[in-house]
XYZ file of C-alpha atoms in Angstrom:
581
model
C 70.306 88.250 96.027
C 69.729 84.575 95.278
C 65.954 83.995 95.020
C 66.210 80.305 95.945
C 68.126 81.040 99.145
C 65.709 83.852 99.958
C 62.691 81.584 99.558
C 64.323 78.878 101.673
C 64.991 81.406 104.410
C 61.418 82.777 104.336
C 60.022 79.256 104.664
C 62.175 78.361 107.670
C 60.534 78.237 111.116
C 61.358 81.323 113.201
C 62.988 79.271 115.956
C 65.163 77.106 113.717
C 68.909 77.690 114.162
C 70.291 79.521 111.146
C 73.214 77.988 109.288
C 76.150 80.306 108.682
C 75.334 81.013 105.017
C 71.805 82.195 105.929
C 72.826 84.590 108.717
C 73.931 87.612 106.609
C 70.712 87.477 104.559
C 68.523 87.104 107.652
C 70.321 90.020 109.290
C 69.925 92.198 106.190
C 66.188 91.472 105.875
C 65.600 92.278 109.544
C 67.661 95.490 109.432
C 66.461 96.904 106.103
C 63.179 98.482 107.334
C 65.048 100.470 110.011
C 67.588 101.984 107.582
C 65.538 102.596 104.413
C 66.298 106.325 104.457
C 69.960 105.641 103.622
C 70.919 105.142 99.999
C 74.114 103.496 101.164
C 72.306 100.341 102.324
C 72.296 99.333 98.659
C 75.857 98.244 99.425
C 74.443 95.733 101.917
C 72.954 93.645 99.111
C 76.436 93.345 97.620
C 77.755 92.471 101.071
C 75.191 89.718 101.524
C 75.887 88.260 98.088
C 79.646 88.401 98.624
C 79.432 86.688 101.999
C 77.018 84.043 100.696
C 79.470 82.998 97.980
C 81.842 81.658 100.601
C 84.908 83.265 99.042
C 87.278 85.777 100.618
C 85.190 88.926 100.869
C 85.251 91.979 103.077
C 81.864 93.664 103.559
C 81.319 97.380 104.044
C 82.147 99.014 107.362
C 78.482 99.598 108.152
C 77.414 95.982 107.549
C 80.420 94.730 109.513
C 79.410 96.999 112.408
C 75.811 95.782 112.148
C 76.963 92.146 112.254
C 79.219 92.672 115.235
C 76.646 94.726 117.141
C 73.884 92.132 116.715
C 75.761 88.814 116.709
C 78.551 89.573 119.196
C 77.366 92.398 121.449
C 73.619 91.754 121.693
C 73.408 87.999 121.124
C 76.882 87.511 122.665
C 77.979 84.848 120.198
C 74.868 82.671 120.489
C 73.845 80.800 117.356
C 70.964 82.934 116.040
C 67.437 82.149 114.878
C 65.102 84.436 112.944
C 63.127 84.931 116.163
C 66.241 86.018 118.068
C 67.065 88.555 115.351
C 63.533 89.979 115.439
C 63.655 90.337 119.212
C 67.091 91.967 119.071
C 65.832 94.681 116.721
C 62.671 95.255 118.761
C 64.419 95.363 122.142
C 67.674 97.089 121.206
C 66.981 99.172 118.122
C 68.375 102.307 119.826
C 71.687 100.543 120.417
C 71.816 99.217 116.838
C 71.087 102.659 115.382
C 73.655 104.169 117.715
C 76.390 101.822 116.449
C 75.537 101.652 112.724
C 74.155 105.059 111.704
C 77.499 106.948 111.895
C 79.030 104.485 109.444
C 76.066 104.662 107.077
C 76.299 108.456 107.099
C 79.998 108.230 106.379
C 79.392 105.861 103.441
C 76.579 108.104 102.220
C 78.978 111.051 102.140
C 81.541 108.959 100.277
C 78.923 108.033 97.663
C 78.048 111.703 97.139
C 81.692 112.623 96.747
C 82.162 109.855 94.184
C 79.085 110.842 92.194
C 80.077 114.517 92.053
C 83.689 113.593 91.270
C 84.989 115.964 93.913
C 88.766 115.838 93.921
C 89.620 118.371 96.596
C 88.829 117.254 100.114
C 87.414 119.693 102.635
C 89.754 119.779 105.618
C 88.073 118.572 108.781
C 88.388 120.426 112.046
C 91.026 118.630 114.064
C 89.971 117.432 117.504
C 91.745 118.785 120.549
C 94.891 116.744 121.194
C 97.067 116.679 124.287
C 100.804 116.477 124.814
C 102.103 113.256 126.340
C 102.444 114.981 129.718
C 98.862 116.314 129.525
C 97.608 112.879 128.455
C 99.094 111.190 131.506
C 98.010 113.983 133.863
C 94.454 113.874 132.510
C 94.274 110.101 133.051
C 95.679 110.398 136.583
C 93.237 113.104 137.623
C 90.231 111.415 136.036
C 91.322 107.981 137.332
C 90.576 106.219 134.061
C 91.719 105.565 130.534
C 89.678 104.627 127.457
C 90.285 101.665 125.204
C 88.658 100.341 122.028
C 85.206 98.775 122.376
C 85.493 95.896 119.950
C 85.098 92.141 120.377
C 88.027 91.243 118.127
C 90.311 93.820 119.729
C 89.396 92.296 123.083
C 90.417 88.853 121.780
C 93.821 90.187 120.750
C 94.252 91.784 124.168
C 93.543 88.440 125.850
C 96.054 86.746 123.542
C 98.936 89.044 124.503
C 98.221 88.629 128.220
C 99.928 85.219 128.483
C 103.056 83.679 126.964
C 101.435 80.264 127.388
C 99.480 81.058 124.230
C 102.617 80.660 122.094
C 104.184 77.290 121.270
C 107.317 76.597 119.280
C 106.732 74.531 116.136
C 109.104 72.263 114.239
C 110.318 75.134 112.091
C 111.268 77.084 115.216
C 108.463 79.664 114.800
C 106.359 80.576 117.834
C 102.665 80.411 117.036
C 99.347 80.610 118.809
C 95.735 79.882 117.909
C 92.962 82.401 118.560
C 89.673 80.808 119.593
C 86.339 82.570 120.003
C 83.843 82.002 122.836
C 82.650 78.778 121.249
C 86.142 77.410 120.668
C 86.059 78.093 116.948
C 89.420 78.850 115.346
C 89.444 82.551 114.498
C 93.060 82.940 113.453
C 96.667 82.191 114.192
C 99.396 84.197 115.860
C 103.000 84.332 114.783
C 105.735 86.034 116.732
C 108.293 87.512 114.349
C 111.640 88.412 115.819
C 112.713 90.612 112.914
C 113.554 94.093 114.096
C 112.611 97.537 112.801
C 114.834 99.504 110.457
C 117.210 101.579 112.561
C 120.611 103.061 111.779
C 123.451 100.944 113.131
C 124.505 102.010 116.595
C 123.271 101.915 120.171
C 119.611 102.309 119.176
C 119.673 99.279 116.870
C 121.615 97.123 119.355
C 119.367 97.899 122.298
C 116.191 97.421 120.261
C 117.446 94.046 119.024
C 118.024 93.017 122.642
C 114.428 93.971 123.451
C 113.011 92.042 120.500
C 114.977 88.904 121.317
C 113.435 88.831 124.802
C 109.819 89.224 123.673
C 108.688 85.623 124.245
C 108.939 86.282 127.987
C 107.010 89.543 127.649
C 103.434 88.359 127.116
C 101.610 88.917 130.381
C 99.064 91.197 132.054
C 101.463 94.158 131.840
C 101.590 93.699 128.053
C 97.787 93.789 127.944
C 97.887 96.950 130.067
C 100.284 98.569 127.609
C 98.005 97.695 124.697
C 95.223 99.559 126.529
C 97.503 102.478 127.408
C 98.724 102.881 123.814
C 95.095 102.711 122.660
C 94.181 105.539 125.037
C 97.199 107.611 124.039
C 96.359 107.172 120.369
C 92.846 108.492 121.029
C 93.823 111.670 122.830
C 97.460 112.508 122.155
C 98.951 114.793 119.526
C 100.514 113.046 116.533
C 103.258 114.019 114.125
C 102.773 114.395 110.363
C 103.144 110.618 109.878
C 100.628 109.720 112.589
C 103.128 108.683 115.285
C 102.738 109.544 118.961
C 105.546 109.905 121.488
C 105.678 107.044 123.977
C 107.868 107.675 127.036
C 108.560 104.920 129.567
C 108.802 107.407 132.463
C 105.352 108.883 131.719
C 103.807 105.401 131.561
C 105.457 104.504 134.869
C 103.802 107.601 136.364
C 100.465 106.288 135.129
C 101.040 102.892 136.748
C 102.377 104.362 139.991
C 99.947 104.082 142.873
C 100.364 107.107 145.140
C 100.017 105.492 148.582
C 101.318 107.150 151.754
C 103.300 109.668 149.716
C 105.402 106.852 148.269
C 107.639 108.636 145.741
C 107.970 107.387 142.197
C 111.475 106.063 141.631
C 112.371 105.400 137.986
C 114.632 102.368 137.706
C 116.306 101.236 134.528
C 114.866 97.756 134.976
C 111.349 99.241 135.080
C 112.000 101.107 131.833
C 113.263 97.863 130.326
C 110.086 96.009 131.371
C 107.932 98.620 129.649
C 109.943 98.811 126.436
C 110.367 95.029 126.191
C 106.598 94.664 126.073
C 106.177 97.419 123.494
C 108.734 95.531 121.385
C 106.656 92.374 121.887
C 103.513 94.114 120.632
C 105.377 95.358 117.564
C 106.605 91.811 116.852
C 103.078 90.446 116.238
C 101.602 90.453 112.726
C 97.889 90.830 112.020
C 95.421 90.304 109.218
C 91.770 91.347 109.127
C 88.701 89.935 107.428
C 85.049 90.904 107.889
C 86.012 93.525 110.464
C 87.597 90.851 112.665
C 91.231 90.877 113.651
C 93.015 87.655 112.830
C 96.579 87.101 113.998
C 97.963 84.798 111.341
C 101.012 82.907 110.204
C 101.372 84.063 106.595
C 104.132 81.523 105.905
C 101.870 78.496 106.357
C 98.381 79.694 105.386
C 97.264 77.885 102.244
C 95.840 79.723 99.237
C 92.415 78.184 99.679
C 92.116 79.113 103.353
C 89.610 81.816 104.166
C 91.875 84.759 105.035
C 92.359 88.174 103.493
C 95.968 89.347 103.266
C 95.353 92.806 101.780
C 95.821 94.453 105.176
C 98.540 92.215 106.601
C 100.688 94.355 108.881
C 102.704 94.452 112.042
C 100.464 95.286 115.023
C 102.371 98.487 115.786
C 104.888 100.463 113.772
C 107.940 101.927 115.499
C 109.530 104.959 113.853
C 112.451 105.940 116.066
C 113.878 105.267 119.511
C 115.822 107.343 122.022
C 118.539 105.933 124.266
C 119.412 106.959 127.831
C 123.135 107.200 128.584
C 124.991 107.019 131.882
C 126.039 110.571 132.786
C 129.377 109.451 134.233
C 130.507 106.719 131.850
C 128.614 107.648 128.705
C 127.490 104.008 128.351
C 124.027 103.363 126.847
C 121.618 102.305 129.610
C 118.472 101.551 127.638
C 115.664 102.860 125.471
C 113.379 105.295 127.278
C 111.313 106.887 124.467
C 110.054 105.981 121.011
C 107.536 106.938 118.364
C 104.724 104.438 117.843
C 101.462 104.128 115.929
C 98.981 101.324 115.370
C 99.259 99.728 111.942
C 96.347 100.292 109.525
C 94.687 97.076 110.632
C 94.270 98.400 114.195
C 93.584 102.027 113.380
C 89.985 101.269 112.430
C 89.378 100.422 116.102
C 90.722 103.826 117.109
C 88.658 105.821 114.592
C 87.671 108.613 116.932
C 84.698 109.750 114.842
C 82.879 106.421 114.759
C 83.777 104.330 117.779
C 82.526 103.967 121.289
C 85.117 103.263 123.936
C 85.372 101.336 127.189
C 86.473 103.234 130.317
C 89.095 101.290 132.280
C 89.527 102.287 135.916
C 93.122 103.375 136.483
C 93.272 101.171 139.554
C 93.076 98.135 137.239
C 96.143 99.366 135.376
C 97.965 99.962 138.671
C 97.371 96.475 140.081
C 100.508 94.331 140.101
C 100.729 92.066 137.060
C 102.506 89.474 139.244
C 100.494 89.067 142.445
C 97.200 90.835 141.628
C 96.500 89.087 138.338
C 92.969 88.065 139.373
C 92.047 91.675 140.109
C 93.382 92.870 136.752
C 91.673 90.178 134.681
C 88.282 90.359 136.382
C 88.377 94.157 136.504
C 89.075 94.402 132.764
C 86.469 91.760 131.930
C 83.788 93.580 133.929
C 84.715 96.919 132.320
C 84.046 95.457 128.875
C 80.865 93.694 130.006
C 79.430 96.837 131.595
C 79.834 98.698 128.335
C 78.012 95.901 126.506
C 75.279 95.698 129.128
C 74.807 99.456 129.357
C 74.228 99.688 125.612
C 72.003 96.609 125.557
C 70.172 97.613 128.763
C 70.970 94.337 130.573
C 72.837 95.647 133.638
C 70.509 93.654 135.903
C 71.593 90.381 134.315
C 73.566 88.154 136.694
C 76.936 86.525 135.949
C 77.429 82.774 136.139
C 80.230 81.768 138.489
C 81.653 79.687 135.641
C 81.848 82.784 133.421
C 83.835 84.680 136.055
C 86.184 81.718 136.553
C 86.827 81.553 132.810
C 87.611 85.274 132.765
C 90.100 85.018 135.631
C 91.632 81.687 134.539
C 92.870 80.476 137.924
C 95.903 78.147 137.952
C 94.985 74.489 137.557
C 96.803 73.694 140.827
C 94.055 75.414 142.884
C 91.451 73.161 144.483
C 87.769 74.044 144.619
C 87.800 75.595 148.103
C 90.785 77.792 147.206
C 89.132 78.913 143.962
C 85.956 79.941 145.783
C 87.943 81.852 148.419
C 90.049 83.638 145.772
C 87.019 84.590 143.663
C 85.089 86.004 146.615
C 88.212 87.787 147.902
C 88.783 89.281 144.437
C 85.223 90.603 144.325
C 85.591 92.042 147.840
C 88.812 93.818 146.841
C 87.134 95.307 143.762
C 84.408 96.653 146.054
C 87.019 98.122 148.418
C 88.711 99.836 145.482
C 85.332 101.117 144.227
C 85.658 99.401 140.865
C 82.389 97.621 141.576
C 79.559 98.900 143.783
C 78.462 95.581 145.295
C 78.187 91.854 144.623
C 76.111 89.010 146.046
C 74.878 85.520 145.207
C 71.359 85.525 143.798
C 70.536 82.444 145.826
C 71.991 81.288 149.175
C 74.835 78.777 148.944
C 73.999 75.325 150.282
C 77.160 74.926 152.339
C 76.516 71.222 152.887
C 77.185 70.679 149.155
C 80.530 72.470 149.270
C 83.501 70.101 149.223
C 81.508 67.162 147.905
C 82.749 65.241 144.881
C 82.771 67.435 141.744
C 80.898 70.206 143.629
C 82.527 73.043 141.683
C 81.449 71.812 138.271
C 78.060 70.356 139.181
C 76.891 72.944 141.707
C 78.861 76.091 142.549
C 79.967 77.076 139.017
C 76.312 77.129 137.932
C 75.276 79.653 140.596
C 74.557 83.265 139.641
C 76.265 86.344 141.075
C 74.942 89.882 140.815
C 77.697 92.463 140.293
C 76.699 96.115 140.116
C 78.988 98.831 138.716
C 79.363 102.263 140.357
C 76.879 104.877 139.167
C 79.692 106.923 137.650
C 80.710 103.962 135.487
C 77.158 103.584 134.206
C 76.923 107.274 133.338
C 80.243 107.267 131.460
C 79.233 104.140 129.543
C 76.053 105.879 128.406
C 78.146 108.566 126.734
C 79.738 108.260 123.312
C 82.917 110.309 123.301
C 84.124 110.286 119.702
C 87.283 112.198 120.605
C 88.835 114.094 123.446
C 87.210 117.357 122.348
C 83.808 115.732 122.967
C 84.922 114.847 126.485
C 86.235 118.366 127.089
C 82.986 119.836 125.737
C 81.048 117.636 128.155
C 83.207 118.820 131.045
C 82.751 122.470 130.035
C 78.986 122.065 129.889
C 79.060 120.503 133.357
C 81.235 123.394 134.536
C 78.669 125.976 133.396
C 75.836 124.101 135.070
C 77.843 123.706 138.248
C 78.749 127.397 138.346
C 75.071 128.255 137.960
C 74.064 125.822 140.687
C 76.701 127.185 143.107
C 75.521 130.749 142.511
C 71.824 129.932 142.800
C 72.371 127.838 145.922
C 73.930 130.691 147.847
C 71.620 133.357 146.412
C 68.792 131.533 148.175
C 70.406 132.172 151.557
C 69.462 135.373 153.406
C 72.992 135.504 154.760
C 75.920 133.814 153.050
C 77.730 131.464 155.461
C 81.036 132.875 156.651
C 84.264 131.008 156.080
C 86.934 131.108 158.783
C 90.222 129.454 159.720
C 88.492 126.508 161.382
C 86.134 125.757 158.501
C 86.867 122.141 157.472
C 87.668 121.230 153.902
C 84.628 119.782 152.135
C 82.930 119.956 148.726
C 80.486 122.484 150.218
C 83.200 124.748 151.649
C 85.197 124.658 148.398
C 82.016 125.562 146.481
C 81.343 128.388 148.901
C 84.887 129.753 148.500
C 84.650 129.631 144.708
C 81.444 131.661 144.937
C 82.970 134.069 147.457
C 85.937 134.740 145.163
C 83.689 135.070 142.073
C 85.791 132.469 140.247
C 84.769 130.059 137.514
C 85.415 126.353 138.031
C 88.133 126.495 135.388
C 89.753 129.552 137.018
C 89.691 127.980 140.466
C 91.114 124.712 139.128
C 93.991 126.589 137.489
C 94.828 128.283 140.802
C 94.622 125.018 142.734
C 96.749 123.156 140.195
C 94.265 120.420 139.220
C 92.125 119.852 136.162
C 88.695 121.477 136.075
C 87.074 118.049 135.559
C 88.613 116.862 138.833
C 87.304 119.965 140.628
C 83.850 119.431 139.093
C 83.716 115.873 140.420
C 84.913 116.951 143.876
C 82.452 119.837 144.322
C 79.631 117.670 142.924
C 80.494 114.816 145.332
C 81.028 112.503 142.340
C 84.641 111.468 142.993
C 84.813 107.704 143.462
C 87.789 107.807 145.816
C 89.907 110.419 147.546
C 93.094 111.209 145.642
C 95.602 112.261 148.290
C 97.550 114.573 146.003
C 94.356 116.362 144.895
C 93.146 116.737 148.491
C 96.482 118.217 149.532
C 96.299 120.827 146.747
C 92.691 121.657 147.642
C 93.510 122.053 151.327
C 96.556 124.241 150.669
C 94.558 126.525 148.347
C 91.590 126.618 150.729
C 93.655 127.533 153.813
C 95.600 130.252 152.010
C 92.380 132.053 151.111
C 90.195 131.571 154.186
C 92.796 132.998 156.558
C 92.673 136.289 154.599
C 88.891 136.555 154.262
């Protein structure tokens, strides 16, 4: 480590803004006392030196995670000072340890393996993985999916949510610039219309048609599909090459909102919409440096520009596709299934042993990407923010109106009064759908200032709004589910506790309440019947035809909303038994 730079840093006032070349060193010096027990932090000195040189350099996973946790998650992109770094480590050391220690342990193990020259790898116990049908059913019953908790991944998701991001250049290539919160250029996007390698025939022809239509396929549905594929990659079984099955009909089930017994009708045009957007995602190319995703144009980047091309890949790899044919004519109708996997550059975000993940309410996925765009964008933004704020213990921090407007990105044609009405209506709808618990202005609005010249920018956008998440969302965000087996283990532990509580509750009664034909369906009556029949939660759930996690939430009164299909199954099972008791 350069002594001159170190001395300069030590002599700087604590509240002086740190220039970019000082930040890695300042971060290392602040973090070192908390991680001294790990031999692997010796790598951090190399990281600091490499970053200070200003050349293309990729630091270790652990230092990259440390940087992102402190600079992006805790300081939220603010330009740091030494004082801010000190306060971050004092106030949020549990969060920092939580994010960085798994990576340090991993690097420590790798160092030991290298030193002992161990060639044979010990096979790791594979986590529980679900079939595609089980994956979709699990998401439907639990009313949520999980997606990667990563600032750069979130930037990519925002980029694919709008085709306005891409502009055609003189050479005919469609490109887009990625900007961070401060407007700094983070990377470039290039849409490549080259197709995957497929044998000539219907599959190749139909896939080419999908690829050629991708420029019109960047919207909120595309962002949804990025989240859905992320979730599927986390929990679903993979083949020997790491691909998962992706079926348009199963995804349409996930997006189908079961209202008033409205049946799910699979239309070919709906399949086409899904597969066109998967083709769009596979047509984007990515590069990564310093644990940040950069979407870049490799044809125009100059040699001296600060990018690392060693991991330049397509966003998603497609292995094979399956075509649906008309039963009467035998004509190919469209692609309905394919094998997909994230390219190496994205797989680090889906590393199930090291990551934390953001729960996305299924209702957000089910909102229309055409006429409920505000609900989707604000719902996804709040989901990410609640994960950040849960880990950093800042859930009581208010949101600026301006911040919410930036997240939603209302059309420029809206006037100030319309924007206020739409924002407040959006928040009300999110409350109705139980995605947020409540919202309110921290200070009363001075209505006499509304409608005055420049009132949105000078007054209303600077107001603060409190938005509180549901308790269930907070509890899930406190958990770190490394893989689906962790989630299942959590559910099983809850099941045992719940079984014990049901038994103990009714053992306290001198006379067990009697169930009869007129007993109404309720969490209490279902719990009583389970006890009466001497069933476990898992056994009862199997008989009812729902997952045991859904039954746990129902009996515990923790379900956020009433799922009509689940209630119908519960009532049918309940009535069949009570009439024979």
